[in-house]
mmCIF file of C-alpha atoms in Angstrom:
data_model
loop_
_atom_site.group_PDB
_atom_site.id
_atom_site.type_symbol
_atom_site.label_atom_id
_atom_site.label_comp_id
_atom_site.label_asym_id
_atom_site.label_seq_id
_atom_site.Cartn_x
_atom_site.Cartn_y
_atom_site.Cartn_z
ATOM 1 C CA MET M 1 114.034 87.172 132.069
ATOM 2 C CA SER M 2 114.619 90.596 131.256
ATOM 3 C CA LYS M 3 111.710 92.454 129.112
ATOM 4 C CA SER M 4 112.846 94.459 125.924
ATOM 5 C CA ILE M 5 110.811 96.354 124.265
ATOM 6 C CA TYR M 6 110.997 97.231 120.713
ATOM 7 C CA ALA M 7 108.881 100.673 118.967
ATOM 8 C CA VAL M 8 108.405 102.040 115.945
ATOM 9 C CA TYR M 9 107.774 105.389 116.149
ATOM 10 C CA GLY M 10 104.991 106.364 112.844
ATOM 11 C CA ALA M 11 101.625 103.734 112.543
ATOM 12 C CA SER M 12 101.488 105.219 109.135
ATOM 13 C CA GLY M 13 102.141 103.841 105.560
ATOM 14 C CA PHE M 14 106.163 103.281 105.603
ATOM 15 C CA GLY M 15 105.710 102.343 109.812
ATOM 16 C CA ARG M 16 103.788 99.743 108.792
ATOM 17 C CA GLU M 17 106.617 98.410 106.485
ATOM 18 C CA VAL M 18 108.699 98.580 108.973
ATOM 19 C CA MET M 19 107.214 96.854 112.206
ATOM 20 C CA PRO M 20 107.444 93.951 110.374
ATOM 21 C CA LEU M 21 110.867 93.237 110.539
ATOM 22 C CA VAL M 22 111.383 94.729 113.489
ATOM 23 C CA ARG M 23 109.906 91.458 115.598
ATOM 24 C CA GLU M 24 111.665 89.637 112.392
ATOM 25 C CA THR M 25 115.203 91.036 114.003
ATOM 26 C CA PHE M 26 114.104 91.076 117.326
ATOM 27 C CA SER M 27 111.416 87.910 118.360
ATOM 28 C CA ASN M 28 113.522 85.011 119.335
ATOM 29 C CA GLY M 29 112.044 83.689 121.265
ATOM 30 C CA LEU M 30 112.957 86.248 124.231
ATOM 31 C CA ALA M 31 111.150 88.523 126.441
ATOM 32 C CA ALA M 32 110.308 91.176 123.860
ATOM 33 C CA GLU M 33 107.179 93.947 123.468
ATOM 34 C CA PHE M 34 106.434 95.189 119.833
ATOM 35 C CA VAL M 35 104.291 98.877 120.024
ATOM 36 C CA PHE M 36 104.193 101.496 117.616
ATOM 37 C CA ILE M 37 103.813 104.839 118.850
ATOM 38 C CA ASP M 38 101.987 107.959 117.290
ATOM 39 C CA ASP M 39 100.450 111.056 118.737
ATOM 40 C CA GLY M 40 97.686 110.971 116.165
ATOM 41 C CA VAL M 41 96.864 107.866 116.099
ATOM 42 C CA THR M 42 93.548 106.770 117.330
ATOM 43 C CA ASP M 43 93.685 103.409 116.763
ATOM 44 C CA GLU M 44 94.274 101.428 119.621
ATOM 45 C CA PHE M 45 96.049 98.788 117.362
ATOM 46 C CA VAL M 46 97.435 98.905 113.667
ATOM 47 C CA ASN M 47 97.717 95.425 112.030
ATOM 48 C CA GLY M 48 98.104 93.847 115.503
ATOM 49 C CA VAL M 49 100.218 95.286 117.080
ATOM 50 C CA LYS M 50 99.458 98.772 120.558
ATOM 51 C CA VAL M 51 99.264 102.031 119.569
ATOM 52 C CA CYS M 52 100.857 104.281 121.597
ATOM 53 C CA THR M 53 101.551 108.132 122.879
ATOM 54 C CA PHE M 54 105.300 108.557 124.191
ATOM 55 C CA ASP M 55 103.634 109.644 127.379
ATOM 56 C CA ALA M 56 102.241 106.364 127.049
ATOM 57 C CA PHE M 57 105.631 104.547 126.223
ATOM 58 C CA LEU M 58 107.651 106.145 128.740
ATOM 59 C CA LYS M 59 105.858 104.500 131.388
ATOM 60 C CA LEU M 60 105.277 101.801 130.126
ATOM 61 C CA GLU M 61 107.249 98.506 131.747
ATOM 62 C CA ALA M 62 110.551 96.966 130.512
ATOM 63 C CA ASP M 63 114.867 96.848 131.477
ATOM 64 C CA ALA M 64 115.640 97.755 127.701
ATOM 65 C CA LYS M 65 113.579 100.434 125.810
ATOM 66 C CA TYR M 66 114.012 100.698 122.712
ATOM 67 C CA ALA M 67 112.439 102.507 118.835
ATOM 68 C CA THR M 68 113.654 103.019 115.275
ATOM 69 C CA LEU M 69 112.078 106.634 113.659
ATOM 70 C CA ALA M 70 109.697 105.694 111.388
ATOM 71 C CA ILE M 71 108.954 109.529 109.902
ATOM 72 C CA ALA M 72 109.217 110.513 106.583
ATOM 73 C CA ASN M 73 109.631 114.318 107.050
ATOM 74 C CA SER M 74 113.418 114.473 108.584
ATOM 75 C CA LYS M 75 113.073 117.591 110.131
ATOM 76 C CA THR M 76 110.357 115.858 112.173
ATOM 77 C CA ARG M 77 112.768 113.213 112.165
ATOM 78 C CA GLU M 78 115.560 114.824 113.574
ATOM 79 C CA VAL M 79 113.020 116.428 116.478
ATOM 80 C CA LEU M 80 112.112 112.713 117.312
ATOM 81 C CA PHE M 81 115.510 111.782 118.018
ATOM 82 C CA GLU M 82 116.668 114.543 119.719
ATOM 83 C CA LYS M 83 113.339 113.842 121.947
ATOM 84 C CA LEU M 84 114.537 109.539 121.768
ATOM 85 C CA GLU M 85 118.100 110.753 123.124
ATOM 86 C CA LYS M 86 116.732 113.434 126.585
ATOM 87 C CA ASN M 87 114.286 110.444 127.933
ATOM 88 C CA ARG M 88 117.117 107.733 127.137
ATOM 89 C CA ILE M 89 115.233 105.962 124.530
ATOM 90 C CA ASN M 90 118.169 103.609 122.601
ATOM 91 C CA HIS M 91 118.449 104.535 119.279
ATOM 92 C CA LEU M 92 117.045 101.501 117.050
ATOM 93 C CA SER M 93 118.762 100.290 113.764
ATOM 94 C CA ILE M 94 116.930 98.033 110.823
ATOM 95 C CA ILE M 95 118.408 96.187 108.619
ATOM 96 C CA ALA M 96 116.540 94.075 106.665
ATOM 97 C CA LYS M 97 117.897 90.239 106.450
ATOM 98 C CA ASN M 98 117.759 89.936 103.174
ATOM 99 C CA ALA M 99 120.460 93.609 102.590
ATOM 100 C CA VAL M 100 123.642 93.705 101.392
ATOM 101 C CA VAL M 101 125.629 95.757 103.000
ATOM 102 C CA LEU M 102 129.779 95.640 102.101
ATOM 103 C CA ASP M 103 133.018 96.174 103.554
ATOM 104 C CA GLU M 104 133.854 99.518 105.530
ATOM 105 C CA VAL M 105 130.591 100.656 105.942
ATOM 106 C CA ASP M 106 130.215 103.742 108.270
ATOM 107 C CA THR M 107 125.978 104.484 109.961
ATOM 108 C CA GLY M 108 124.649 106.232 111.811
ATOM 109 C CA GLU M 109 122.403 106.215 114.444
ATOM 110 C CA ASN M 110 118.299 104.774 114.200
ATOM 111 C CA LEU M 111 119.210 103.546 110.018
ATOM 112 C CA ILE M 112 116.866 102.013 108.413
ATOM 113 C CA LEU M 113 117.567 99.565 105.441
ATOM 114 C CA THR M 114 114.072 97.599 104.404
ATOM 115 C CA SER M 115 114.215 95.577 102.040
ATOM 116 C CA PHE M 116 115.719 94.855 98.847
ATOM 117 C CA THR M 117 118.251 97.371 99.263
ATOM 118 C CA THR M 118 121.906 97.675 99.165
ATOM 119 C CA LEU M 119 125.280 99.572 100.636
ATOM 120 C CA THR M 120 128.188 98.328 98.260
ATOM 121 C CA SER M 121 132.018 99.084 100.183
ATOM 122 C CA ASN M 122 133.148 101.916 101.389
ATOM 123 C CA VAL M 123 130.804 104.850 102.208
ATOM 124 C CA GLN M 124 129.897 106.842 105.065
ATOM 125 C CA ILE M 125 126.346 107.513 105.926
ATOM 126 C CA GLY M 126 124.377 109.893 108.649
ATOM 127 C CA LYS M 127 121.734 109.814 111.412
ATOM 128 C CA ALA M 128 118.793 108.329 110.344
ATOM 129 C CA PHE M 129 118.692 107.840 107.011
ATOM 130 C CA HIS M 130 116.475 105.201 105.298
ATOM 131 C CA ALA M 131 116.698 103.673 101.975
ATOM 132 C CA ASN M 132 112.943 102.274 101.136
ATOM 133 C CA ILE M 133 113.152 99.008 98.934
ATOM 134 C CA TYR M 134 115.042 98.258 96.478
ATOM 135 C CA SER M 135 117.029 100.919 96.207
ATOM 136 C CA TYR M 136 120.852 101.092 96.552
ATOM 137 C CA VAL M 137 124.520 103.416 97.577
ATOM 138 C CA ALA M 138 127.176 102.440 95.787
ATOM 139 C CA HIS M 139 131.277 103.213 96.127
ATOM 140 C CA ASP M 140 132.610 105.428 98.268
ATOM 141 C CA CYS M 141 129.412 108.113 98.788
ATOM 142 C CA VAL M 142 129.091 110.003 101.707
ATOM 143 C CA ILE M 143 125.835 110.408 102.886
ATOM 144 C CA GLY M 144 124.583 113.243 105.517
ATOM 145 C CA ASP M 145 122.248 113.180 108.923
ATOM 146 C CA PHE M 146 117.904 112.487 108.042
ATOM 147 C CA VAL M 147 118.430 111.964 104.207
ATOM 148 C CA THR M 148 115.730 109.480 102.274
ATOM 149 C CA PHE M 149 115.599 107.896 99.792
ATOM 150 C CA GLY M 150 112.000 106.590 98.633
ATOM 151 C CA PRO M 151 112.256 103.301 96.780
ATOM 152 C CA GLY M 152 114.086 102.129 93.891
ATOM 153 C CA VAL M 153 116.581 105.138 94.178
ATOM 154 C CA LYS M 154 120.268 105.032 92.116
ATOM 155 C CA CYS M 155 122.541 106.116 94.401
ATOM 156 C CA ASN M 156 125.470 105.941 91.683
ATOM 157 C CA GLY M 157 129.533 105.719 93.174
ATOM 158 C CA ASN M 158 130.973 109.141 94.338
ATOM 159 C CA VAL M 159 128.166 111.101 95.312
ATOM 160 C CA HIS M 160 127.762 113.479 98.436
ATOM 161 C CA ILE M 161 124.234 113.862 99.755
ATOM 162 C CA ARG M 162 124.204 116.739 101.869
ATOM 163 C CA SER M 163 121.298 116.336 105.426
ATOM 164 C CA HIS M 164 117.303 116.067 105.111
ATOM 165 C CA ALA M 165 118.071 115.765 101.489
ATOM 166 C CA TYR M 166 114.567 113.666 100.129
ATOM 167 C CA ILE M 167 116.003 111.535 96.898
ATOM 168 C CA GLY M 168 112.738 110.237 94.972
ATOM 169 C CA THR M 169 110.965 107.000 93.436
ATOM 170 C CA GLY M 170 113.283 106.060 90.694
ATOM 171 C CA ALA M 171 115.646 108.096 91.080
ATOM 172 C CA ILE M 172 119.345 107.814 89.205
ATOM 173 C CA ILE M 173 122.221 110.232 90.006
ATOM 174 C CA LYS M 174 125.286 109.748 88.062
ATOM 175 C CA GLN M 175 128.643 108.581 89.235
ATOM 176 C CA GLY M 176 130.714 111.194 90.544
ATOM 177 C CA LYS M 177 134.972 111.050 90.270
ATOM 178 C CA PRO M 178 136.750 110.758 92.769
ATOM 179 C CA ASN M 179 138.399 113.932 93.016
ATOM 180 C CA LYS M 180 135.021 115.585 92.459
ATOM 181 C CA PRO M 181 132.247 113.788 93.816
ATOM 182 C CA LEU M 182 128.833 115.142 92.259
ATOM 183 C CA VAL M 183 127.213 116.758 95.237
ATOM 184 C CA ILE M 184 123.412 116.917 96.294
ATOM 185 C CA GLY M 185 122.595 120.199 98.879
ATOM 186 C CA GLU M 186 121.232 120.380 102.015
ATOM 187 C CA GLY M 187 117.800 120.204 101.630
ATOM 188 C CA ALA M 188 117.093 119.054 98.214
ATOM 189 C CA ILE M 189 114.494 117.648 97.355
ATOM 190 C CA VAL M 190 115.195 115.044 93.999
ATOM 191 C CA ALA M 191 112.055 114.493 91.924
ATOM 192 C CA ALA M 192 110.409 110.783 91.396
ATOM 193 C CA GLY M 193 112.093 109.670 88.151
ATOM 194 C CA ALA M 194 115.207 112.041 87.508
ATOM 195 C CA VAL M 195 117.888 111.451 86.381
ATOM 196 C CA VAL M 196 120.487 114.185 88.154
ATOM 197 C CA THR M 197 123.627 114.095 85.960
ATOM 198 C CA LYS M 198 125.053 118.084 87.873
ATOM 199 C CA ASN M 199 125.250 119.454 91.148
ATOM 200 C CA ILE M 200 121.851 120.688 92.838
ATOM 201 C CA SER M 201 122.091 123.326 94.613
ATOM 202 C CA ALA M 202 120.464 123.177 98.795
ATOM 203 C CA GLY M 203 116.978 123.534 99.281
ATOM 204 C CA ILE M 204 115.772 122.711 95.437
ATOM 205 C CA THR M 205 113.612 120.654 94.017
ATOM 206 C CA VAL M 206 114.668 119.468 90.402
ATOM 207 C CA PHE M 207 112.833 117.082 87.848
ATOM 208 C CA GLY M 208 113.482 114.970 84.614
ATOM 209 C CA ASN M 209 115.583 113.964 82.899
ATOM 210 C CA PRO M 210 118.079 115.780 82.856
ATOM 211 C CA ALA M 211 116.236 116.556 86.444
ATOM 212 C CA VAL M 212 116.946 120.334 86.100
ATOM 213 C CA PRO M 213 115.316 122.888 89.082
ATOM 214 C CA LEU M 214 111.246 122.948 89.666
ATOM 215 C CA THR M 215 110.191 126.338 87.385
ATOM 216 C CA LYS M 216 107.689 127.699 85.572
ATOM 217 C CA GLU M 217 110.240 128.626 82.531
ATOM 218 C CA ASN M 218 111.049 124.265 83.222
ATOM 219 C CA MET M 219 108.209 123.096 83.565
ATOM 220 C CA ARG M 220 106.627 124.081 80.370
ATOM 221 C CA LYS M 221 109.642 123.254 78.183
ATOM 222 C CA MET M 222 109.314 119.534 79.261
ATOM 223 C CA ARG M 223 105.574 120.085 77.871
#
């Protein structure tokens, strides 16, 4: 019987949440081994699962190897995505069994949809997207590469989110229009609990309700 190894890259908090989903999805009585890849963890096991460095992972014997990237930092995630491809490691997408994915949804490789997440209809998503618990993406949204949603993000319809954006816990993104989507620029950060009602420029951090750029003046106004 052929043997496959399924790895979660990153043994910290998010990785420990993702590993049970990997095991639930890929056990099924098959000859499967599960490991964490983490170059910074010294523990031999985390939550009963073996931890190894990437170099050690490459040396493991298997007919096929798969890895998903449970790394919060999107730039690091991009570097590791390319590292997997360079070493011919198969990208692993994880969709929790109680996640909901509706019609005409197109997603890139190394997707992670944790429990109670939803992608509705006519959604496009790039590489290595993370959607944490209770997040949703509504109709006609376009999301770039290496975008991260914290828990409970509400992304309503006709929103375009560029690559490397980070949307914090509980943020709400107002619905755009079919001919004028609401746009969140590349590398923008939406703080936890923010309510986004208009476009956000690339690289900007916003907070509050309604969301405004994070400046000393705006912080004084919010007090």
